[in-house]
Structures are given as structure tokens and as C-alpha cells.
CSV table of C-alpha atoms in Angstrom, one decimal:
chain,number,residue,atom,x,y,z
A,6,UNK,CA,55.8,-24.9,65.4
A,7,UNK,CA,57.5,-22.6,67.9
A,8,UNK,CA,56.3,-18.8,68.8
A,9,UNK,CA,58.6,-16.7,66.6
A,10,UNK,CA,58.0,-19.3,63.4
A,11,UNK,CA,54.4,-19.1,64.5
A,12,UNK,CA,53.9,-15.0,64.1
A,13,UNK,CA,55.8,-15.2,61.0
A,14,UNK,CA,53.2,-17.3,58.6
A,15,UNK,CA,50.9,-14.6,58.1
A,16,UNK,CA,53.4,-12.3,57.7
A,17,UNK,CA,55.4,-15.1,54.7
A,18,UNK,CA,51.7,-15.7,53.5
A,19,UNK,CA,50.6,-12.7,52.4
A,20,UNK,CA,54.3,-11.8,50.9
A,21,UNK,CA,53.4,-15.3,48.9
A,22,UNK,CA,49.9,-13.5,48.1
A,23,UNK,CA,51.1,-10.4,47.2
A,24,UNK,CA,54.0,-11.9,44.6
A,25,UNK,CA,51.5,-14.0,43.1
A,26,UNK,CA,49.7,-10.7,42.5
A,27,UNK,CA,52.3,-9.0,41.2
A,28,UNK,CA,53.3,-11.9,39.0
A,29,UNK,CA,49.5,-12.5,36.7
A,30,UNK,CA,50.2,-8.6,36.7
A,31,UNK,CA,53.4,-8.7,35.5
A,32,UNK,CA,52.9,-8.9,31.7
A,33,UNK,CA,49.9,-6.3,31.4
A,34,UNK,CA,50.6,-2.5,30.5
A,35,UNK,CA,50.3,-0.2,33.4
A,36,UNK,CA,48.3,2.3,32.1
A,37,UNK,CA,45.8,2.0,29.2
A,38,UNK,CA,46.6,4.3,25.7
A,39,UNK,CA,43.3,6.2,25.5
A,40,UNK,CA,43.5,6.5,30.6
A,41,UNK,CA,46.5,9.1,29.9
A,42,UNK,CA,45.3,11.9,29.5
A,43,UNK,CA,43.8,10.9,32.4
A,44,UNK,CA,47.4,10.1,34.4
A,45,UNK,CA,48.9,13.6,32.5
A,46,UNK,CA,46.3,15.6,34.6
A,47,UNK,CA,47.2,13.7,37.9
A,48,UNK,CA,51.4,14.1,37.0
A,49,UNK,CA,50.7,17.2,39.0
A,50,UNK,CA,49.6,15.7,42.6
A,51,UNK,CA,51.6,12.7,41.9
A,52,UNK,CA,54.3,15.5,41.6
A,53,UNK,CA,53.3,18.2,44.9
A,54,UNK,CA,52.9,14.4,47.3
A,55,UNK,CA,56.6,13.5,46.5
A,56,UNK,CA,58.1,16.3,47.3
A,57,UNK,CA,56.2,17.2,50.3
A,58,UNK,CA,58.0,14.1,50.9
A,59,UNK,CA,61.6,14.8,49.9
A,60,UNK,CA,62.1,18.2,50.9
A,61,UNK,CA,60.2,17.2,54.4
A,62,UNK,CA,63.6,15.1,54.5
A,63,UNK,CA,62.3,11.7,53.4
A,64,UNK,CA,63.4,8.9,51.5
A,65,UNK,CA,61.9,7.5,48.4
A,66,UNK,CA,60.3,4.4,49.8
A,67,UNK,CA,58.2,7.2,52.0
A,68,UNK,CA,57.6,9.1,49.1
A,69,UNK,CA,55.9,6.0,46.6
A,70,UNK,CA,53.9,4.7,49.9
A,71,UNK,CA,52.9,7.9,50.2
A,72,UNK,CA,51.4,8.4,47.0
A,73,UNK,CA,50.4,4.9,47.0
A,74,UNK,CA,48.2,5.4,49.9
A,75,UNK,CA,46.7,8.8,49.3
A,76,UNK,CA,47.7,9.5,45.2
A,77,UNK,CA,45.4,10.7,42.3
A,78,UNK,CA,42.9,7.0,41.2
A,79,UNK,CA,45.4,5.4,39.0
A,80,UNK,CA,49.1,6.4,39.9
A,81,UNK,CA,47.6,5.1,43.1
A,82,UNK,CA,47.4,1.7,41.3
A,83,UNK,CA,50.7,2.2,40.4
A,84,UNK,CA,52.6,2.9,42.9
A,85,UNK,CA,50.9,0.6,45.2
A,86,UNK,CA,51.8,-2.3,42.3
A,87,UNK,CA,55.8,-0.6,42.8
A,88,UNK,CA,55.7,-1.0,46.7
A,89,UNK,CA,54.2,-5.1,46.1
A,90,UNK,CA,56.4,-5.5,44.1
A,91,UNK,CA,59.3,-4.1,46.3
A,92,UNK,CA,58.3,-4.9,49.3
A,93,UNK,CA,58.1,-9.7,48.0
A,94,UNK,CA,61.5,-8.6,46.2
A,95,UNK,CA,59.6,-9.4,42.8
A,96,UNK,CA,62.1,-6.3,41.9
A,97,UNK,CA,65.1,-5.5,44.3
A,98,UNK,CA,64.2,-1.7,45.5
A,99,UNK,CA,61.7,0.6,45.5
A,100,UNK,CA,63.6,2.4,43.0
A,101,UNK,CA,64.5,-0.1,40.8
A,102,UNK,CA,60.5,-1.4,40.9
A,103,UNK,CA,59.5,2.3,39.9
A,104,UNK,CA,62.1,2.7,37.4
A,105,UNK,CA,60.6,-0.2,35.9
A,106,UNK,CA,56.6,0.8,36.2
A,107,UNK,CA,57.5,3.8,34.5
A,108,UNK,CA,59.6,2.1,31.3
A,109,UNK,CA,55.8,-0.2,30.8
A,110,UNK,CA,54.2,3.0,30.3
A,111,UNK,CA,52.6,4.3,26.6
A,112,UNK,CA,55.2,7.0,25.2
A,113,UNK,CA,52.7,9.0,24.9
A,114,UNK,CA,52.3,9.3,28.7
A,115,UNK,CA,56.9,10.6,28.4
A,116,UNK,CA,56.0,13.5,30.5
A,117,UNK,CA,54.2,11.8,33.4
A,118,UNK,CA,57.5,9.2,33.4
A,119,UNK,CA,59.8,12.0,32.6
A,120,UNK,CA,58.6,14.0,36.4
A,121,UNK,CA,58.3,11.0,38.2
A,122,UNK,CA,62.4,10.5,37.4
A,123,UNK,CA,63.2,13.8,38.3
A,124,UNK,CA,61.4,13.9,41.7
A,125,UNK,CA,63.5,10.0,42.4
A,126,UNK,CA,66.8,12.3,40.9
A,127,UNK,CA,65.9,14.8,42.9
A,128,UNK,CA,65.9,12.2,46.4
A,129,UNK,CA,69.5,10.8,45.6
A,130,UNK,CA,70.8,14.8,45.7
A,131,UNK,CA,72.9,15.3,48.4
A,132,UNK,CA,73.0,19.5,48.0
A,133,UNK,CA,69.6,21.0,49.5
A,134,UNK,CA,70.4,23.0,46.3
A,135,UNK,CA,70.3,20.2,43.9
A,136,UNK,CA,67.6,18.6,45.4
A,137,UNK,CA,65.4,22.1,45.0
A,138,UNK,CA,65.7,22.8,41.8
A,139,UNK,CA,65.1,18.6,40.5
A,140,UNK,CA,62.1,19.0,42.1
A,141,UNK,CA,60.9,22.1,40.0
A,142,UNK,CA,61.5,20.5,37.4
A,143,UNK,CA,59.5,17.4,38.0
A,144,UNK,CA,56.9,19.7,38.1
A,145,UNK,CA,57.7,22.1,35.4
A,146,UNK,CA,57.4,18.3,33.3
A,147,UNK,CA,54.0,17.8,35.1
A,148,UNK,CA,52.8,21.2,34.4
A,149,UNK,CA,54.0,21.2,30.8
A,150,UNK,CA,52.5,17.7,30.3
A,151,UNK,CA,48.9,18.8,32.1
A,152,UNK,CA,49.0,21.7,29.1
A,153,UNK,CA,49.0,18.8,26.1
A,154,UNK,CA,45.7,17.3,27.7
A,155,UNK,CA,44.1,19.9,27.7
A,156,UNK,CA,45.0,21.6,24.5
A,157,UNK,CA,44.4,17.6,22.7
A,158,UNK,CA,41.2,17.6,24.7
A,159,UNK,CA,40.3,20.6,23.5
A,160,UNK,CA,41.1,20.4,19.7
A,161,UNK,CA,39.0,16.6,20.2
A,162,UNK,CA,35.7,18.9,20.6
A,163,UNK,CA,35.0,21.0,17.3
A,164,UNK,CA,33.5,17.2,15.7
A,165,UNK,CA,31.2,16.0,18.8
A,166,UNK,CA,30.4,19.9,19.1
A,167,UNK,CA,29.3,20.6,15.8
A,168,UNK,CA,27.5,17.4,16.2
A,169,UNK,CA,25.7,18.4,19.3
A,170,UNK,CA,24.8,21.7,16.7
A,171,UNK,CA,23.9,19.9,14.3
A,172,UNK,CA,21.4,17.4,15.8
A,173,UNK,CA,20.0,19.7,18.9
A,174,UNK,CA,18.8,22.6,15.8
A,175,UNK,CA,18.8,21.5,12.5
A,176,UNK,CA,17.4,17.5,12.1
A,177,UNK,CA,14.2,19.3,14.4
A,178,UNK,CA,14.2,22.5,11.8
A,179,UNK,CA,14.1,19.8,9.0
A,180,UNK,CA,12.1,17.6,9.9
A,181,UNK,CA,9.5,20.4,11.3
A,182,UNK,CA,10.0,22.4,8.0
A,183,UNK,CA,9.3,19.2,5.8
A,184,UNK,CA,5.8,17.4,6.8
A,185,UNK,CA,3.6,20.1,5.3
A,186,UNK,CA,5.8,19.7,2.5
A,187,UNK,CA,5.6,16.2,1.6
A,188,UNK,CA,2.1,16.6,1.5
A,189,UNK,CA,1.2,20.5,-0.3
A,190,UNK,CA,-0.9,20.0,-3.5
A,191,UNK,CA,-0.2,15.7,-3.1
A,192,UNK,CA,3.6,16.4,-5.0
A,193,UNK,CA,4.7,13.5,-2.9
A,194,UNK,CA,1.8,11.5,-2.4
A,195,UNK,CA,-1.5,11.8,0.0
A,196,UNK,CA,-0.1,10.6,3.0
A,197,UNK,CA,2.1,13.1,5.4
A,198,UNK,CA,4.6,11.7,7.8
A,199,UNK,CA,2.3,12.1,11.2
A,200,UNK,CA,3.3,13.5,14.3
A,201,UNK,CA,3.8,10.5,15.5
A,202,UNK,CA,6.1,9.2,13.3
A,203,UNK,CA,7.6,13.0,14.5
A,204,UNK,CA,7.2,12.5,18.2
A,205,UNK,CA,9.7,9.8,17.9
A,206,UNK,CA,12.1,11.1,16.0
A,207,UNK,CA,12.5,14.4,18.2
A,208,UNK,CA,11.8,12.6,21.3
A,209,UNK,CA,13.8,9.7,21.5
A,210,UNK,CA,16.0,9.1,18.2
A,211,UNK,CA,17.9,12.9,18.3
A,212,UNK,CA,17.9,13.0,22.6
A,213,UNK,CA,19.4,9.7,22.2
A,214,UNK,CA,22.0,10.5,19.2
A,215,UNK,CA,22.8,13.7,21.4
A,216,UNK,CA,23.7,11.6,24.9
A,217,UNK,CA,26.2,9.8,22.6
A,218,UNK,CA,27.8,12.4,21.9
A,219,UNK,CA,27.8,13.8,25.0
A,220,UNK,CA,29.4,10.4,27.6
A,221,UNK,CA,31.2,10.0,24.5
A,222,UNK,CA,32.8,14.1,25.3
A,223,UNK,CA,32.8,12.5,29.2
A,224,UNK,CA,34.9,9.5,29.3
A,225,UNK,CA,37.2,12.3,27.2
A,226,UNK,CA,37.8,14.4,29.6
A,227,UNK,CA,41.0,13.7,31.7
A,228,UNK,CA,39.7,16.6,34.1
A,229,UNK,CA,36.0,14.7,35.1
A,230,UNK,CA,35.3,14.1,38.7
A,231,UNK,CA,34.1,11.6,39.9
A,232,UNK,CA,30.0,13.4,41.3
A,233,UNK,CA,28.4,12.5,44.7
A,234,UNK,CA,25.8,10.6,43.9
A,235,UNK,CA,24.3,10.2,47.8
A,236,UNK,CA,22.8,14.8,46.8
A,237,UNK,CA,21.2,12.9,43.3
A,238,UNK,CA,17.7,12.9,45.2
A,239,UNK,CA,18.2,15.8,47.3
A,240,UNK,CA,19.4,18.3,43.6
A,241,UNK,CA,16.9,17.1,41.4
A,242,UNK,CA,13.7,16.6,43.4
A,243,UNK,CA,12.7,20.4,42.8
A,244,UNK,CA,13.0,19.7,39.2
A,245,UNK,CA,10.3,17.8,39.6
A,246,UNK,CA,8.0,21.1,40.2
A,247,UNK,CA,7.7,21.3,36.5
A,248,UNK,CA,6.1,17.7,35.1
A,249,UNK,CA,3.6,18.8,38.4
A,250,UNK,CA,2.9,22.6,37.1
A,251,UNK,CA,2.1,21.4,33.3
A,252,UNK,CA,-0.3,18.9,35.1
A,253,UNK,CA,-2.1,22.1,36.8
A,254,UNK,CA,-2.0,24.7,34.3
A,255,UNK,CA,-3.6,22.1,31.1
A,256,UNK,CA,-6.0,21.3,34.1
A,257,UNK,CA,-6.8,25.0,33.9
A,258,UNK,CA,-7.9,24.6,29.8
A,259,UNK,CA,-5.1,25.6,28.9
A,260,UNK,CA,-3.4,24.4,25.6
A,261,UNK,CA,-1.0,21.7,25.8
A,262,UNK,CA,2.6,23.5,24.6
A,263,UNK,CA,1.5,27.0,26.6
A,264,UNK,CA,1.4,25.1,29.6
A,265,UNK,CA,4.4,23.8,29.0
A,266,UNK,CA,6.2,26.5,28.6
A,267,UNK,CA,4.6,27.9,31.6
A,268,UNK,CA,5.2,25.1,33.7
A,269,UNK,CA,8.9,25.1,32.8
A,270,UNK,CA,9.6,28.3,33.5
A,271,UNK,CA,7.5,28.3,36.4
A,272,UNK,CA,9.2,25.2,37.8
A,273,UNK,CA,12.3,26.0,36.2
A,274,UNK,CA,13.2,29.8,38.5
A,275,UNK,CA,11.2,27.1,41.5
A,276,UNK,CA,14.1,24.7,40.9
A,277,UNK,CA,16.8,26.9,40.8
A,278,UNK,CA,15.6,29.7,44.4
A,279,UNK,CA,15.9,25.6,46.4
A,280,UNK,CA,19.4,25.0,44.3
A,281,UNK,CA,21.1,28.3,44.6
A,282,UNK,CA,21.5,28.5,48.3
A,283,UNK,CA,24.2,25.3,47.8
A,284,UNK,CA,25.5,27.0,45.0
A,285,UNK,CA,26.9,29.9,46.4
A,286,UNK,CA,28.1,28.4,49.5
A,287,UNK,CA,29.5,26.3,47.3
A,288,UNK,CA,31.1,28.6,45.1
A,289,UNK,CA,32.1,30.1,48.2
A,290,UNK,CA,33.7,27.7,49.8
A,291,UNK,CA,36.2,27.1,45.9
A,292,UNK,CA,36.9,31.3,46.6
A,293,UNK,CA,38.2,30.7,50.4
A,294,UNK,CA,39.9,27.2,48.9
A,295,UNK,CA,41.7,29.3,46.8
A,296,UNK,CA,42.7,32.3,49.5
A,297,UNK,CA,44.0,29.7,50.9
A,298,UNK,CA,46.1,28.0,48.8
A,299,UNK,CA,47.9,31.7,48.8
A,300,UNK,CA,48.4,31.8,52.5
A,301,UNK,CA,50.1,28.3,51.6
A,302,UNK,CA,53.0,30.0,50.1
A,303,UNK,CA,52.8,33.1,52.7
A,304,UNK,CA,53.4,30.6,55.8
A,305,UNK,CA,56.5,29.6,54.7
A,306,UNK,CA,57.6,33.2,54.0
A,307,UNK,CA,56.9,33.8,57.8
A,308,UNK,CA,58.2,30.9,59.2
A,309,UNK,CA,61.6,31.7,57.9
A,310,UNK,CA,61.1,35.3,59.5
A,311,UNK,CA,61.5,33.1,62.5
A,312,UNK,CA,57.3,32.7,63.6
A,313,UNK,CA,56.1,29.4,65.2
A,314,UNK,CA,53.9,27.4,63.0
A,315,UNK,CA,50.7,27.9,65.1
A,316,UNK,CA,51.3,31.9,64.6
A,317,UNK,CA,52.8,31.3,60.4
A,318,UNK,CA,50.0,29.5,60.2
A,319,UNK,CA,47.0,30.9,62.2
A,320,UNK,CA,48.3,34.5,61.2
A,321,UNK,CA,49.0,33.5,57.3
A,322,UNK,CA,45.3,32.4,56.8
A,323,UNK,CA,43.7,35.2,58.6
A,324,UNK,CA,45.4,37.9,55.9
A,325,UNK,CA,44.1,36.5,53.6
A,326,UNK,CA,39.9,37.5,52.5
A,327,UNK,CA,36.6,36.1,53.2
A,328,UNK,CA,39.4,34.0,55.5
A,329,UNK,CA,38.5,35.0,59.5
A,330,UNK,CA,36.8,32.0,59.9
A,331,UNK,CA,39.0,30.0,59.2
A,332,UNK,CA,41.9,31.3,60.9
A,333,UNK,CA,39.8,31.1,63.8
A,334,UNK,CA,38.9,28.2,64.0
A,335,UNK,CA,42.1,27.1,63.6
A,336,UNK,CA,43.5,28.8,66.3
A,337,UNK,CA,41.0,27.3,68.3
A,338,UNK,CA,42.0,24.0,67.7
A,339,UNK,CA,45.4,24.3,68.6
A,340,UNK,CA,44.0,25.7,71.9
A,341,UNK,CA,42.6,23.2,72.8
A,342,UNK,CA,45.1,19.9,70.6
A,343,UNK,CA,46.8,19.0,73.4
A,344,UNK,CA,49.8,19.2,71.5
A,345,UNK,CA,48.4,18.0,67.8
A,346,UNK,CA,48.6,20.2,65.4
A,347,UNK,CA,48.3,18.1,62.6
A,348,UNK,CA,45.2,16.5,63.8
A,349,UNK,CA,43.9,20.1,64.6
A,350,UNK,CA,45.2,21.6,61.1
A,351,UNK,CA,43.1,19.0,59.7
A,352,UNK,CA,39.8,19.5,61.6
A,353,UNK,CA,39.8,23.0,60.9
A,354,UNK,CA,41.0,22.8,57.3
A,355,UNK,CA,39.5,19.8,56.0
A,356,UNK,CA,36.3,21.1,55.4
A,357,UNK,CA,37.1,23.6,52.9
A,358,UNK,CA,40.3,22.3,51.8
A,359,UNK,CA,41.6,19.0,51.4
A,360,UNK,CA,44.3,19.4,49.3
A,361,UNK,CA,45.1,22.8,52.1
A,362,UNK,CA,44.5,20.8,54.8
A,363,UNK,CA,47.4,17.5,53.4
A,364,UNK,CA,50.1,20.7,52.8
A,365,UNK,CA,49.4,23.0,56.6
A,366,UNK,CA,49.8,19.4,58.1
A,367,UNK,CA,53.1,18.6,55.8
A,368,UNK,CA,54.9,21.5,57.2
A,369,UNK,CA,53.3,20.7,60.7
A,370,UNK,CA,56.0,17.4,60.5
A,371,UNK,CA,58.8,19.2,58.7
A,372,UNK,CA,57.9,22.6,62.1
A,373,UNK,CA,58.4,19.4,64.5
A,374,UNK,CA,62.0,18.7,62.6
A,375,UNK,CA,63.5,22.4,61.7
A,376,UNK,CA,61.6,25.4,61.1
A,377,UNK,CA,63.1,27.2,58.3
A,378,UNK,CA,63.2,23.8,56.8
A,379,UNK,CA,59.8,23.3,57.1
A,380,UNK,CA,58.9,27.5,55.4
A,381,UNK,CA,60.7,26.5,52.5
A,382,UNK,CA,59.1,23.9,52.2
A,383,UNK,CA,55.7,25.6,52.3
A,384,UNK,CA,57.1,27.9,49.9
A,385,UNK,CA,57.6,25.1,47.5
A,386,UNK,CA,54.6,23.7,47.6
A,387,UNK,CA,52.0,27.3,47.9
A,388,UNK,CA,54.5,27.8,44.4
A,389,UNK,CA,53.8,24.2,42.9
A,390,UNK,CA,49.7,25.0,43.6
A,391,UNK,CA,49.6,28.6,42.0
A,392,UNK,CA,51.1,27.7,38.8
A,393,UNK,CA,49.1,24.3,38.8
A,394,UNK,CA,46.2,27.2,39.5
A,395,UNK,CA,47.0,28.9,36.6
A,396,UNK,CA,47.7,25.8,34.2
A,397,UNK,CA,44.3,24.7,35.5
A,398,UNK,CA,42.7,28.0,34.7
A,399,UNK,CA,44.3,28.4,31.0
A,400,UNK,CA,42.9,25.6,30.4
A,401,UNK,CA,39.2,26.1,31.0
A,402,UNK,CA,39.4,29.2,29.8
A,403,UNK,CA,40.5,27.3,26.1
A,404,UNK,CA,37.2,25.4,27.1
A,405,UNK,CA,34.9,28.0,27.5
A,406,UNK,CA,34.3,28.9,24.0
A,407,UNK,CA,32.8,25.9,23.7
A,408,UNK,CA,31.1,25.7,26.9
A,409,UNK,CA,29.0,29.4,26.3
A,410,UNK,CA,28.3,28.1,22.4
A,411,UNK,CA,26.9,24.8,23.8
A,412,UNK,CA,24.9,27.3,26.0
A,413,UNK,CA,23.6,29.0,23.8
A,414,UNK,CA,22.7,26.7,21.6
A,415,UNK,CA,20.4,25.4,24.4
A,416,UNK,CA,18.6,28.7,25.5
A,417,UNK,CA,18.6,31.1,22.6
A,418,UNK,CA,19.1,28.8,19.3
A,419,UNK,CA,17.7,25.8,19.5
A,420,UNK,CA,14.7,26.9,21.0
A,421,UNK,CA,13.8,30.2,18.5
A,422,UNK,CA,15.1,28.7,15.1
A,423,UNK,CA,12.7,25.6,16.1
A,424,UNK,CA,9.6,28.6,17.7
A,425,UNK,CA,9.9,30.6,14.1
A,426,UNK,CA,9.6,27.4,12.1
A,427,UNK,CA,6.6,27.0,14.0
A,428,UNK,CA,5.2,30.2,14.0
A,429,UNK,CA,5.8,29.1,9.9
A,430,UNK,CA,3.8,25.8,9.7
A,431,UNK,CA,0.8,27.7,10.5
A,432,UNK,CA,0.1,29.2,7.1
A,433,UNK,CA,1.9,26.5,5.5
A,434,UNK,CA,0.1,23.9,6.8
A,435,UNK,CA,-2.9,25.5,5.9
A,436,UNK,CA,-2.2,24.9,2.4
A,437,UNK,CA,-1.0,21.6,2.5
A,438,UNK,CA,-3.6,20.3,4.7
A,439,UNK,CA,-1.3,19.3,7.4
A,440,UNK,CA,-2.4,19.3,11.0
A,441,UNK,CA,0.7,20.3,13.3
A,442,UNK,CA,-1.8,20.2,16.8
A,443,UNK,CA,0.6,17.9,18.4
A,444,UNK,CA,3.7,19.5,16.6
A,445,UNK,CA,4.9,22.1,19.3
A,446,UNK,CA,4.2,20.3,22.5
A,447,UNK,CA,6.8,18.1,21.2
A,448,UNK,CA,9.1,20.1,20.5
A,449,UNK,CA,9.0,21.8,24.1
A,450,UNK,CA,8.7,18.5,25.4
A,451,UNK,CA,12.5,17.8,23.1
A,452,UNK,CA,13.7,21.4,24.7
A,453,UNK,CA,13.2,20.0,27.7
A,454,UNK,CA,15.1,17.0,27.1
A,455,UNK,CA,17.3,19.4,25.2
A,456,UNK,CA,18.6,21.8,28.3
A,457,UNK,CA,19.0,18.5,30.8
A,458,UNK,CA,21.9,16.9,27.8
A,459,UNK,CA,23.4,20.0,27.4
A,460,UNK,CA,24.0,20.9,31.9
A,461,UNK,CA,25.5,17.4,31.8
A,462,UNK,CA,27.5,19.0,28.5
A,463,UNK,CA,28.8,21.6,30.2
A,464,UNK,CA,29.7,20.6,33.3
A,465,UNK,CA,31.5,17.6,31.4
A,466,UNK,CA,33.5,20.3,30.0
A,467,UNK,CA,34.2,21.9,33.3
A,468,UNK,CA,35.6,18.7,34.8
A,469,UNK,CA,32.4,19.3,37.3
A,470,UNK,CA,29.4,16.5,36.4
A,471,UNK,CA,28.3,17.3,40.4
A,472,UNK,CA,24.2,16.5,40.8
A,473,UNK,CA,24.5,20.5,42.6
A,474,UNK,CA,25.7,22.3,39.4
A,475,UNK,CA,24.1,20.1,36.5
A,476,UNK,CA,20.9,20.5,37.9
A,477,UNK,CA,21.8,24.5,38.9
A,478,UNK,CA,22.6,24.5,35.0
A,479,UNK,CA,18.9,23.2,34.0
A,480,UNK,CA,17.7,25.0,36.5
A,481,UNK,CA,18.6,28.1,34.6
A,482,UNK,CA,18.3,26.6,30.8
A,483,UNK,CA,14.9,25.6,31.0
A,484,UNK,CA,13.4,28.8,31.9
A,485,UNK,CA,14.9,31.3,29.5
A,486,UNK,CA,14.2,28.2,26.9
A,487,UNK,CA,10.6,27.6,27.4
A,488,UNK,CA,10.5,31.6,26.9
A,489,UNK,CA,12.3,32.0,23.9
A,490,UNK,CA,10.1,29.5,22.1
A,491,UNK,CA,7.0,30.8,23.7
A,492,UNK,CA,7.9,34.4,22.2
A,493,UNK,CA,9.2,33.0,18.8
A,494,UNK,CA,6.1,30.8,18.3
A,495,UNK,CA,3.8,33.6,19.0
A,496,UNK,CA,5.2,35.6,16.1
A,497,UNK,CA,2.5,36.4,13.3
A,498,UNK,CA,4.3,35.5,9.7
């Protein structure tokens, strides 16, 4: 075999493997029906990546490969397959491959398909106005699909959240009230339900049922982002102070229920103090990231006014509230970058927002060719970012009533109702002859479990399942719930 043949052999073998792989999955649907809401959630991001490439003078081929490389999870797989089918000549070209894959999506994903079709039309438009109009239509269609996914998810939460409310409050309350009644006057026999059975039902069966509902909701949520597994120990370790403080209180001779409440209150406050700094830093980062998104649009106006990319980027960022430090970091990076402006942008902006960093890098590439085109691209990207943020804020507002209800269940309704139930058990149990000495202790432990479950549920509903978010909510809910239960339990009826 000559040298040319030897060099071609590995590439030929790789193409054969890719062709076989695509043939094997050709009859398999690219997206399951249950994943369509997640796909609709990805649509604005995919359109944004394609728009950035097409507006910057790129072809449909480069736009598809950009999504295949940096796109969201489900769309990345779809576009990787599109590129494979085109590269291995299973499809004649990239356009035919993309159209074919879009036709295989479920009917419920039509907003996603329509948005990508409009982006394809934009890549084929000759006039700049026509191209920008098609990209704007693609963005609007993608946002409409996102709204539909949000409304569908919000409407599906009524029954699960009512189930959590019923399981979290009504079932334990009925159990606590029925225990002494079963033995009252021997009406239902001489052997009422014991504390062991109540403990199993309250601490195992009920939380398990609530956990199943929480997991079901998390799987349905198309807006849920994956958490960071490396942060689990750091964020949840402070909560270990709760059992330690409970053990200390028991060692001091306190009753088990009182010791449990005090341990939850003190441990929860200590844990909240431990996780608060990280939460404040993350909140500040998110606030700055929002201002940076607004700076993209401002940078576009500055470029259209004749400014250089460096001056436009630094000036736009410096003019936003709280972004002076980021602007200074970007200015320093530009000073030492030796002409590699894209790398300077990535080093300065990526720690705050990967999305904004990618946007400014795309604008930088466009500015190296034509400043006015770069300005138009920046304005287009900035408008898309603002529209996406507006839609997602609207979805969060619709879900806020659910999260508020669940929070009130964990920190107020459940501990108050169960605490008053314990207070009522004292006179009733004396008449029935029932022993309820361990009932309040079981309920303290149950309320701690409920706080953990509701904290996870609210994080899932808001699409933020990071360990620091869940740990902060647990640290907030736990002391308040224990305090409400302690006060309610102490009321003399």
C-alpha cells in the first residue's frame, strides 16, 4: 500500500464505523415522547447557537456542527447524528440530513422543528434583511414552544402537589388522632395501634410515598438542570450538626421530643450560617450574569457607532451595575492577550457566565471581519437573551404559587397541625388509657424528613437541584418547622 493509501485507510475505517452506527439507529426515534418538553426547553438555545453562526456569515454546515459540539444535551445528540449522516453520505448533504431528522421527531415537538426550519431558511437567504427576519421568526417560534412546555408542566402539578399536601399533613394527623380513639372505652378492642406501627407508617411509608411523588415531578420538569455531585459533602456536612446537638440535649436529660426540636433549631441555624456565604456568592454571580446579558445589546450599539470591539465590550460591561470588576478583569486580559481576544474574553467572562462568554466570543470573530456586522450580531444576540429571560421569568412566576404552598406546608401547616394534634392527645389518651409517650418524638423526626423532601421538591420545581440550593432550603425550613411544632405542642387544650 502506498503512502497515500496508508494515510487514507484510518479515515476510511472511521467513516465505515460511523456509517454502521448511523444505520443501526436509523429506525430508532431520535427523541422519546416524554423528552419532548425538555427538547422544547432546549429550542431557544439551539436557535441562538445557529443564529450566531449564520448571522456571523457561517453556513448551515457550520451552524449544525456548532450545535453538535456545544449544544444542549438532547439537541447535541440529534445534531451529532445529523452531521454523521451527512459526513458518511447516508444523506446527500447537511440540509437533507437535518430535514430528515426533524421529520422523525414526535408531532408534539413541532415548535422545535419549525424553529430549526426557519433557521435553515435563514441560512439560504441572500438578502440580509430576509436572513435576519427568518432568524427572528425562528427565535419567536422557539420561545412560543418554551412557553407551551412551561404551561403544560405547571398544569400537571396540581394533582402531585395536592398528593404531597395530603400525605404530608392529613395522613399523619389522622394516624395521631385515631390512635387513642381505637382504644377509647374498648369500643374497637383492647389492643390499639402501638407506637411501633405508627413509627413505621409515619417515618417510612409516608415519606416513601412523598419521595415517589417528588421524583415523579423531577422527571417531568423540562427545566431541571443537573446538580454538581462534587459539592454534596461540602454543602450537606453542616447538617450533621443536628443529630450531634440532639444527642447532646439527650445527654443533658431532656425529653426526646424537646431535645429533637432544640437540636433541629440550633443545628439548622448553624447549617444555614455555614451555607449562606456560598449562596450569597452565587446570588451575586447570577445578578452580574443578568447585567452582562444586557451588556451584549449595549456592545452592539457601541460597535454600530464606530467603536472597536475591545472598547465596546469593556465600555458596555463597565456601564452595568455591579460589573466594574468584570470590566477591569476583561481590560487586563485584553492588555496581555497578544492579539488572542477570544481567549481573553473566555478567561474574563466564563467564570461569571458561559453563555455571555460564548456570545462575546462570537461577536469578536465577527468583528475581525466587519465591525458593523458584529454590531448587528450583538444586538440580535442581546435581544434573544432578553426574550429568553423574560419567558423563563414568566414560567417561574407561574410555578411560584406551587413552591410557596409547599414551603408553607413544610414550615407552618404540617408542624402546626401535628403539634396541635399532640396537644389534643394528652387529655384524650388519659381517658382511653393509651400510651403516647413516643408519639411526639416520632413526629419531630417525621417533620425533619418532610423538610428534606419539600426542600428537594421546591428545588426541582424551580429547576435548580444543586446541592447548595437544597442544603440552604433544608437549613431554612428545619429550625422554623421545629419551632412551630414545639410551640404548638406546648399549647394546653
